PDB file of C-alpha atoms in Angstrom:
ATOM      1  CA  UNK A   1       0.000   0.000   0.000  1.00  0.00           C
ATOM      2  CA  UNK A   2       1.398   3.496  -1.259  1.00  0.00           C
ATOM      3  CA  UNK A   3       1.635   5.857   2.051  1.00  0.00           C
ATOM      4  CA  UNK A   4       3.726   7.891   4.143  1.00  0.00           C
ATOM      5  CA  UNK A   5       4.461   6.867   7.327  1.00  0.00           C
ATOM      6  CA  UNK A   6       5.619   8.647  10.435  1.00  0.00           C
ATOM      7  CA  UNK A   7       6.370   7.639  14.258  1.00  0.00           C
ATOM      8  CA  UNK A   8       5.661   8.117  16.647  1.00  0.00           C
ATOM      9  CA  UNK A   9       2.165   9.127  16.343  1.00  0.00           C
ATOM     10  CA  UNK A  10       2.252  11.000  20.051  1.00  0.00           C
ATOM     11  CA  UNK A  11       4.836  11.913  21.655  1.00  0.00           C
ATOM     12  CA  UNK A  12       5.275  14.168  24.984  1.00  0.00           C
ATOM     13  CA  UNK A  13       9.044  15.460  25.924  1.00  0.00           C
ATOM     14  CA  UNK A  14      10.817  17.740  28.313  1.00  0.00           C
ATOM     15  CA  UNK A  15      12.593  20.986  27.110  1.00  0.00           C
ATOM     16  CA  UNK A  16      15.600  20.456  25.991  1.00  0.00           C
ATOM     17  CA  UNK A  17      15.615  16.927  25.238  1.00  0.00           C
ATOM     18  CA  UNK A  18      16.523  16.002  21.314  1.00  0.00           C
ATOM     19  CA  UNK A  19      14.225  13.830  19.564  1.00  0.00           C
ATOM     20  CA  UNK A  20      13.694  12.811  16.026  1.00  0.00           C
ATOM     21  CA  UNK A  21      10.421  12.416  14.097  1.00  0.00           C
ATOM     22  CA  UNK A  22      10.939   9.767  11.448  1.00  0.00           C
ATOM     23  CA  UNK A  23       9.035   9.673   7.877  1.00  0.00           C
ATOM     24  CA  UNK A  24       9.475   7.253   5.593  1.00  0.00           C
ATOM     25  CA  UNK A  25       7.225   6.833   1.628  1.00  0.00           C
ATOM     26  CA  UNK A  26       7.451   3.627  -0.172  1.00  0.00           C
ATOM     27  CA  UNK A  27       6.410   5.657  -3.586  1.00  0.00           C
ATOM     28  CA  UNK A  28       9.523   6.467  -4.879  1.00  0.00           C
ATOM     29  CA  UNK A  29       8.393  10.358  -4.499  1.00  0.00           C
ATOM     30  CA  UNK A  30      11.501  12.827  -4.714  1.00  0.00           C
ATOM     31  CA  UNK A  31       9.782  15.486  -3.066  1.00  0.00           C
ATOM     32  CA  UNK A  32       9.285  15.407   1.008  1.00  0.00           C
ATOM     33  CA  UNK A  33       8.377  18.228   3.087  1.00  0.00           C
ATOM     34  CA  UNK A  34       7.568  18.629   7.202  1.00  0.00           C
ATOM     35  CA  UNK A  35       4.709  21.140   7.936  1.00  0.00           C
ATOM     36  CA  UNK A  36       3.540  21.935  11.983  1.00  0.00           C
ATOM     37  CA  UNK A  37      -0.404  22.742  12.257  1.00  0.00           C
ATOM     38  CA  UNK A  38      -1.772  24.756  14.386  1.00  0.00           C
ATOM     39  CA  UNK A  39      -5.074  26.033  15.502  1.00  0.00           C
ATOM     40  CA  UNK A  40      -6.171  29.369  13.455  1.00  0.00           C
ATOM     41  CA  UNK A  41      -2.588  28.824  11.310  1.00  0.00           C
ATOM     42  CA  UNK A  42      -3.138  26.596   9.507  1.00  0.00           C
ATOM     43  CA  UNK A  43      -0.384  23.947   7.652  1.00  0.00           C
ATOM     44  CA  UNK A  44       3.151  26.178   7.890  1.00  0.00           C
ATOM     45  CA  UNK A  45       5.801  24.375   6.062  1.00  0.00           C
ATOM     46  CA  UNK A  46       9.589  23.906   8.146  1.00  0.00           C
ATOM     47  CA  UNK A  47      11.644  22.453   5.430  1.00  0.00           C
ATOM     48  CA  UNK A  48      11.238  20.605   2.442  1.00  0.00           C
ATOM     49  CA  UNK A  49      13.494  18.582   0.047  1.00  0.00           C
ATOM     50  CA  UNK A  50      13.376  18.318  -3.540  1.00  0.00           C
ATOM     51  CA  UNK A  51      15.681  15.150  -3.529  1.00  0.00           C
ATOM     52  CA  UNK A  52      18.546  13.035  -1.913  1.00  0.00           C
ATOM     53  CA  UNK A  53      20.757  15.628  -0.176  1.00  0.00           C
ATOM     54  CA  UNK A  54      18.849  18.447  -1.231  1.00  0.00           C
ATOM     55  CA  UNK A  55      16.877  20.511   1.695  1.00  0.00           C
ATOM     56  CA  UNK A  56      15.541  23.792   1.980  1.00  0.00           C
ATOM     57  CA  UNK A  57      14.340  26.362   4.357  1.00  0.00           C
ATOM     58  CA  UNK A  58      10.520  26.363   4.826  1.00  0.00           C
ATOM     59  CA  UNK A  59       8.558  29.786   6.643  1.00  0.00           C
ATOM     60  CA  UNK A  60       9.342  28.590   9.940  1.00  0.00           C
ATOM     61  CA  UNK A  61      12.432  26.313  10.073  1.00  0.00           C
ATOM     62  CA  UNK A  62      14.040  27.925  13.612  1.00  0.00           C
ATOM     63  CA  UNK A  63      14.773  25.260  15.822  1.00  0.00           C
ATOM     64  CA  UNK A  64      14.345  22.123  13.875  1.00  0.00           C
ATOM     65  CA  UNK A  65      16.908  20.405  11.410  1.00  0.00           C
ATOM     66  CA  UNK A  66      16.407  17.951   8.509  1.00  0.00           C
ATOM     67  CA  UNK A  67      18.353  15.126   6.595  1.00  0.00           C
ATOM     68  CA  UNK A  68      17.624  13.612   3.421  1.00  0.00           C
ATOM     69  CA  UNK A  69      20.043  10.988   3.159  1.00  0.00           C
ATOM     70  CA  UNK A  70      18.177   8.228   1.350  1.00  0.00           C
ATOM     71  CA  UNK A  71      14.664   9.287  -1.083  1.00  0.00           C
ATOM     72  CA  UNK A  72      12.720   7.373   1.092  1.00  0.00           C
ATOM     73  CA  UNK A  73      13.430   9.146   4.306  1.00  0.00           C
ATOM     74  CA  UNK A  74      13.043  12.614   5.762  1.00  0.00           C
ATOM     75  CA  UNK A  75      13.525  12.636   9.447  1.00  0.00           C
ATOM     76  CA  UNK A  76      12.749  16.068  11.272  1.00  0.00           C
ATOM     77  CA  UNK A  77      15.621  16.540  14.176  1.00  0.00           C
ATOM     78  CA  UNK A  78      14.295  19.011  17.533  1.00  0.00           C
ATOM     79  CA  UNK A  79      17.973  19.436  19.137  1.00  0.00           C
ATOM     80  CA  UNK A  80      16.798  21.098  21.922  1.00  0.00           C
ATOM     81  CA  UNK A  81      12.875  21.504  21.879  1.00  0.00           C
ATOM     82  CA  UNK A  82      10.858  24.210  23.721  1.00  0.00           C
ATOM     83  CA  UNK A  83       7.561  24.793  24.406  1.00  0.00           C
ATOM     84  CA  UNK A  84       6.531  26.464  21.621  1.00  0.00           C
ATOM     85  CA  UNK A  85       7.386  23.323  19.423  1.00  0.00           C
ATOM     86  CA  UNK A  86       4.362  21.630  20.837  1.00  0.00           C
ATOM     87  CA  UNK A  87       2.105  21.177  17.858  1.00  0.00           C
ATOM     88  CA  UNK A  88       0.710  18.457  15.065  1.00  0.00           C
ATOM     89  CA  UNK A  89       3.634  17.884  12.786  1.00  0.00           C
ATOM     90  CA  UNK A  90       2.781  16.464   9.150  1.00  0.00           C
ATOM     91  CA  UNK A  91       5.448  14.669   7.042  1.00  0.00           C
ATOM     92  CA  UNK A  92       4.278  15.142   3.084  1.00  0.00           C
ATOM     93  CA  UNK A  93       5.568  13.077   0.059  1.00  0.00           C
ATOM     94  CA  UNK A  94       4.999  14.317  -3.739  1.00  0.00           C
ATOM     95  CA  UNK A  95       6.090  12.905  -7.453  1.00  0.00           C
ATOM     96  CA  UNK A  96       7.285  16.431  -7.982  1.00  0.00           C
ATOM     97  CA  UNK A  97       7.923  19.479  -6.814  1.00  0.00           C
ATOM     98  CA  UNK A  98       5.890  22.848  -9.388  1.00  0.00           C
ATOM     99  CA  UNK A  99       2.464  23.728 -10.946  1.00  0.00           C
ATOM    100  CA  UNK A 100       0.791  20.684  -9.485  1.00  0.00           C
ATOM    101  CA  UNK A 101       2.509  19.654  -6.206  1.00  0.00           C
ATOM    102  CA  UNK A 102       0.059  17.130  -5.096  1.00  0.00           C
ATOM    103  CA  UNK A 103       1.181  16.270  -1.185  1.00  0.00           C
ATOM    104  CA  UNK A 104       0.349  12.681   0.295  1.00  0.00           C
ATOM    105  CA  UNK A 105       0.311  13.722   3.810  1.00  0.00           C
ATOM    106  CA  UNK A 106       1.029  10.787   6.799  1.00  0.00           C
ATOM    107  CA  UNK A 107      -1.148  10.563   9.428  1.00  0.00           C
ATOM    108  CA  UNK A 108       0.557  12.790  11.453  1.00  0.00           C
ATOM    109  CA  UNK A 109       2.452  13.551  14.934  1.00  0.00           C
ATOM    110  CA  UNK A 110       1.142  14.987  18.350  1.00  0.00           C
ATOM    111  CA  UNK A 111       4.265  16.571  19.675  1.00  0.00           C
ATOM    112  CA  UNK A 112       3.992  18.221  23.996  1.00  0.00           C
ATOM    113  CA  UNK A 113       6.880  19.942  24.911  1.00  0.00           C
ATOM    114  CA  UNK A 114       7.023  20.649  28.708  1.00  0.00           C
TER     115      UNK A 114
ATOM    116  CA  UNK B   1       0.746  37.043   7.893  1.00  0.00           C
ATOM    117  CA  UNK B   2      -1.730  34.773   6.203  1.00  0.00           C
ATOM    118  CA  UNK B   3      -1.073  34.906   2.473  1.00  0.00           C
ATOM    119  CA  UNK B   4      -3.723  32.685   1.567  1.00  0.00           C
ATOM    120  CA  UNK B   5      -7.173  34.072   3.690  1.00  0.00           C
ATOM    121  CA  UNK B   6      -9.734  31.243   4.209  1.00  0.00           C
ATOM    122  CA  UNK B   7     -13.550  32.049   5.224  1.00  0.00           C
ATOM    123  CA  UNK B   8     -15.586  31.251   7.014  1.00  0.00           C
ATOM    124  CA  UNK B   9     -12.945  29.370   9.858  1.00  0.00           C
ATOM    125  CA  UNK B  10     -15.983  27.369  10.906  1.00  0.00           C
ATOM    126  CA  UNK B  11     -19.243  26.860   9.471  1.00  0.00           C
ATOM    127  CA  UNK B  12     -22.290  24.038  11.185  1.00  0.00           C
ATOM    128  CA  UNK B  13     -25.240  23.971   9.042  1.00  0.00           C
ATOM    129  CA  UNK B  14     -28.312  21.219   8.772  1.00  0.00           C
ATOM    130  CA  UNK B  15     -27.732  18.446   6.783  1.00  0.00           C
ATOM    131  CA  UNK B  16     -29.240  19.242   2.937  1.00  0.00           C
ATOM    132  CA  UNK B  17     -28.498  22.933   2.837  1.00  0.00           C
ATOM    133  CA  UNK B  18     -25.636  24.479   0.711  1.00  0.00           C
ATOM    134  CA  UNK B  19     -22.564  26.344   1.651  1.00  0.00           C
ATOM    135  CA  UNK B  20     -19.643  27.816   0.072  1.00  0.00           C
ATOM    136  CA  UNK B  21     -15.913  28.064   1.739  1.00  0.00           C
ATOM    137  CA  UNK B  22     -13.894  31.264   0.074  1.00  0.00           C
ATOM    138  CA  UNK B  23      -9.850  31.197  -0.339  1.00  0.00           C
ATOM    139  CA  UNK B  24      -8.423  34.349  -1.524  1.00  0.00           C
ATOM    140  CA  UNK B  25      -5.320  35.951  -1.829  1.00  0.00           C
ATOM    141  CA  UNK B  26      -3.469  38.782  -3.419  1.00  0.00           C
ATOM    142  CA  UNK B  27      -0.877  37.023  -4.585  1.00  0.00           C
ATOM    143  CA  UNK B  28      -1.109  34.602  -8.132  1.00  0.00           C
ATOM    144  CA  UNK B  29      -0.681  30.770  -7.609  1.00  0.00           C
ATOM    145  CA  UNK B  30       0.181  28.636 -10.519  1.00  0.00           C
ATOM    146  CA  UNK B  31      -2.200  26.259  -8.991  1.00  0.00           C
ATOM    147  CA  UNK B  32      -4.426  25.641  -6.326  1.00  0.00           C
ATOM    148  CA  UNK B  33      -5.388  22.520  -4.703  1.00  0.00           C
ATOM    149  CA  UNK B  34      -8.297  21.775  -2.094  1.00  0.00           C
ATOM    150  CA  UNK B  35      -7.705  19.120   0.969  1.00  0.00           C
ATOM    151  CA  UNK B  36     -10.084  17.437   3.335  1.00  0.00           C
ATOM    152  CA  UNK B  37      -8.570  16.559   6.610  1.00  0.00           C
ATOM    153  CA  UNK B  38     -10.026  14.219   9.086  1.00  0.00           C
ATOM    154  CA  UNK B  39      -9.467  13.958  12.967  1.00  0.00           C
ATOM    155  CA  UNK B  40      -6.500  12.015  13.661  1.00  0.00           C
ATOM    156  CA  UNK B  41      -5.369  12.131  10.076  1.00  0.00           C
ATOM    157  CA  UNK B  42      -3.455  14.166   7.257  1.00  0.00           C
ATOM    158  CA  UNK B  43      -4.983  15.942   4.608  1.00  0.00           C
ATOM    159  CA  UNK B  44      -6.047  14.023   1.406  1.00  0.00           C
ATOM    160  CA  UNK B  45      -6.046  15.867  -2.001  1.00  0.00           C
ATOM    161  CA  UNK B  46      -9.996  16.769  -3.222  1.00  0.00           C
ATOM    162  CA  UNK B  47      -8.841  18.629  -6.566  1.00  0.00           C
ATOM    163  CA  UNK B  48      -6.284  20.515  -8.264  1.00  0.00           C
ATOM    164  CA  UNK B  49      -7.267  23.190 -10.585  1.00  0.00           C
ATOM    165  CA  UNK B  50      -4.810  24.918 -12.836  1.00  0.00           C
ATOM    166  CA  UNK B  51      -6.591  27.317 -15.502  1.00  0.00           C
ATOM    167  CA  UNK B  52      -8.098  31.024 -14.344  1.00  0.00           C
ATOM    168  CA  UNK B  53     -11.816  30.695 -14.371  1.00  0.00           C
ATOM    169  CA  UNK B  54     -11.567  26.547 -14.188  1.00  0.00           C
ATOM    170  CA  UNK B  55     -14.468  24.733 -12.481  1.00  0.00           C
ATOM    171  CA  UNK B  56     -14.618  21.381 -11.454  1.00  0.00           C
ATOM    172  CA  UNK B  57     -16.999  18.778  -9.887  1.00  0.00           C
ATOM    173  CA  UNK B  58     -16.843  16.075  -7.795  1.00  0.00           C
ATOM    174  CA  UNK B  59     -20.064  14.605  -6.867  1.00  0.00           C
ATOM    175  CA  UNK B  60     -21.614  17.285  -5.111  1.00  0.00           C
ATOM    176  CA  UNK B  61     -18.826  19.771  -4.710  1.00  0.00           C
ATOM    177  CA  UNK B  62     -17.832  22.163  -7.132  1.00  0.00           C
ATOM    178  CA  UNK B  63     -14.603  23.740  -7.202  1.00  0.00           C
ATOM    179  CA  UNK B  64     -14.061  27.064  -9.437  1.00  0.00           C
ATOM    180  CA  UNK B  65     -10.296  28.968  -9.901  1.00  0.00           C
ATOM    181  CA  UNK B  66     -10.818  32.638 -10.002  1.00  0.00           C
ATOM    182  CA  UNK B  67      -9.508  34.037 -13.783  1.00  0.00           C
ATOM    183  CA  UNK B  68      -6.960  35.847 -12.120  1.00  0.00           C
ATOM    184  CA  UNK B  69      -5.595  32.828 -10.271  1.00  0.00           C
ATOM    185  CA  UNK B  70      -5.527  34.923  -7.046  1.00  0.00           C
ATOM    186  CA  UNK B  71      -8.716  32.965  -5.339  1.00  0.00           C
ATOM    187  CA  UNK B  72     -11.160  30.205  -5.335  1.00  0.00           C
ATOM    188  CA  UNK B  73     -14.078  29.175  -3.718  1.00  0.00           C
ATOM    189  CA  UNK B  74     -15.821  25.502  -2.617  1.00  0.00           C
ATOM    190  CA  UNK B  75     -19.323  25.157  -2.661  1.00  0.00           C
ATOM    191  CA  UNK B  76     -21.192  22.027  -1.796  1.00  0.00           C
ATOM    192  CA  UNK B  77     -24.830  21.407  -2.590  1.00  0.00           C
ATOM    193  CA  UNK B  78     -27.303  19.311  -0.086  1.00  0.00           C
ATOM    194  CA  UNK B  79     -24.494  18.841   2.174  1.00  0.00           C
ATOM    195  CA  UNK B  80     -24.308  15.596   4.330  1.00  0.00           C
ATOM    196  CA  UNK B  81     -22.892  14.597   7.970  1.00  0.00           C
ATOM    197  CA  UNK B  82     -20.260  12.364   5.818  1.00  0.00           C
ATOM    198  CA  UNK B  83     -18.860  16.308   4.888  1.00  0.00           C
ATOM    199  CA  UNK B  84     -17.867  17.082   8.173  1.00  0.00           C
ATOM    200  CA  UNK B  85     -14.387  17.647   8.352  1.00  0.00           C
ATOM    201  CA  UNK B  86     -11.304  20.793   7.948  1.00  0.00           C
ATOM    202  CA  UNK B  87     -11.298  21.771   4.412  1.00  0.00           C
ATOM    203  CA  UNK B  88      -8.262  23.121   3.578  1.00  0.00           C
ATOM    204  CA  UNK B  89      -6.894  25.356   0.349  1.00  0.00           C
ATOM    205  CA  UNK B  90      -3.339  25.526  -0.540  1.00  0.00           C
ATOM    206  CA  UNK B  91      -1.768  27.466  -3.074  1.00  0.00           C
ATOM    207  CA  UNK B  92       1.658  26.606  -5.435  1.00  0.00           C
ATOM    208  CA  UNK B  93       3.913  29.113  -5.833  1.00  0.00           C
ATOM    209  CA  UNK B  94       7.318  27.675  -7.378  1.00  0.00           C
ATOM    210  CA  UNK B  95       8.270  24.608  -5.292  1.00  0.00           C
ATOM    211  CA  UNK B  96       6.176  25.313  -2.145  1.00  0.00           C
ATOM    212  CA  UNK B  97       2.408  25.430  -0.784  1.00  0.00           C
ATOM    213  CA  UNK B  98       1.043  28.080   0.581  1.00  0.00           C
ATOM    214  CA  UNK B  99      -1.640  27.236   2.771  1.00  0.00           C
ATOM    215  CA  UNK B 100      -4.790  28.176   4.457  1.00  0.00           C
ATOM    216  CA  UNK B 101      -5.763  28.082   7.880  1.00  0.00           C
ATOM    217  CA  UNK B 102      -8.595  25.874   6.793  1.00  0.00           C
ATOM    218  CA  UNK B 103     -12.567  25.734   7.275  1.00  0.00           C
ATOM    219  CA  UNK B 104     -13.979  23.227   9.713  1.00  0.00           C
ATOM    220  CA  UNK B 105     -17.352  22.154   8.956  1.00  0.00           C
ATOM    221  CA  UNK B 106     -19.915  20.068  10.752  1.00  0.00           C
ATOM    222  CA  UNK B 107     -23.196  18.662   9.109  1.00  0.00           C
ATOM    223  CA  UNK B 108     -25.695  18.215  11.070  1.00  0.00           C
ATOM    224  CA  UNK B 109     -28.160  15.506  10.583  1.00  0.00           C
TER     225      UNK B 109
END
């Protein structure tokens, strides 16, 4: 079955302690993004990749880092989370990156940060 | 800032009536695409549309592009409790989406 899959689906932390969110897409897509959600914000992307050792900034990448060391996987680092990290964080997959950027979205990750 | 302004940010309405969800911007997208997310899930793709002044159905939702490519708009005709969910529009703009902050809307039955 095609689909993006992160872990861990929830996941509650103290400040300051690093954790990784894995995401991993068994379609061969080249294009692999992170987004955080919140309430009344909406999807904000924090970095994106448009292949193998490629990654770019999103709008809000402070705080977070990215590798892309194989196509199939995009882990987002937190190195030293804070508070303000808590949120629903969204690992997306696409073919391709332009006009029609189609995003297959996993089911996501509910991160607390105390 | 919110480059992409979504209204209403939550609509409940009885089951058969119609309703419309509005995404503008000022900005041109080459595209813009329309998600449905689900508690507990991601969002999943509803439509892409492409051409200024495109419409396009799907069952009972219609999805139009305004000419300009700077907004679009959702409406949905005898909506049911299976709509209930966060709509979501997203804009492309070279390699990224611009997104939203999404419409939640509950049916009522």
């Amino acid at each position: 079955e095609a689909q993006v899959t992160q872990n861990p689906r929830y996941l509650i932390t103290v400040t300051g302690k690093k954790l990784t969110v894995t995401c991993s897409q068994n379609m061969n897509h080249e294009y692999m993004s992170w987004y955080r959600q919140d309430p009344g914000l909406g999807l904000r992307q924090i970095y994106y990749s448009m292949n193998v050792e490629v990654t770019d900034k999103g709008d809000v990448p402070e705080g977070y880092k990215v590798s892309r060391k194989e196509k199939r996987n995009f882990p987002l680092i937190l190195e030293s989370p804070s508070p303000n990290q808590t949120s629903l964080y969204f690992c997306a997959s696409s073919p391709i990156a332009g006009v029609k950027n189609i995003q297959y979205f996993g089911a996501g990750t509910r991160l607390s940060v105390l | 800032t919110q480059l992409l302004e979504q209204s209403p940010q939550f609509l409940s309405i009885q089951e058969g009536e119609n309703l419309t969800v509005y995404c503008n911007s000022s900005s041109v997208f080459s595209s813009l695409q329309w998600y449905r997310q689900e508690p507990g899930e991601g969002p999943v793709l509803l439509v892409t549309v492409v051409t200024g002044g495109e419409v396009k159905k799907l069952k009972r939702l219609t999805f139009q592009f305004g000419d300009a490519r700077k907004d679009s708009s959702l409406h949905i005709t005898a909506a049911q409790p299976g709509d209930t969910g966060l709509y979501l529009c997203a804009g492309a703009r070279n390699y990224q989406l611009i997104w939203g902050a999404g419409t939640k809307l509950i049916i009522k039955p």
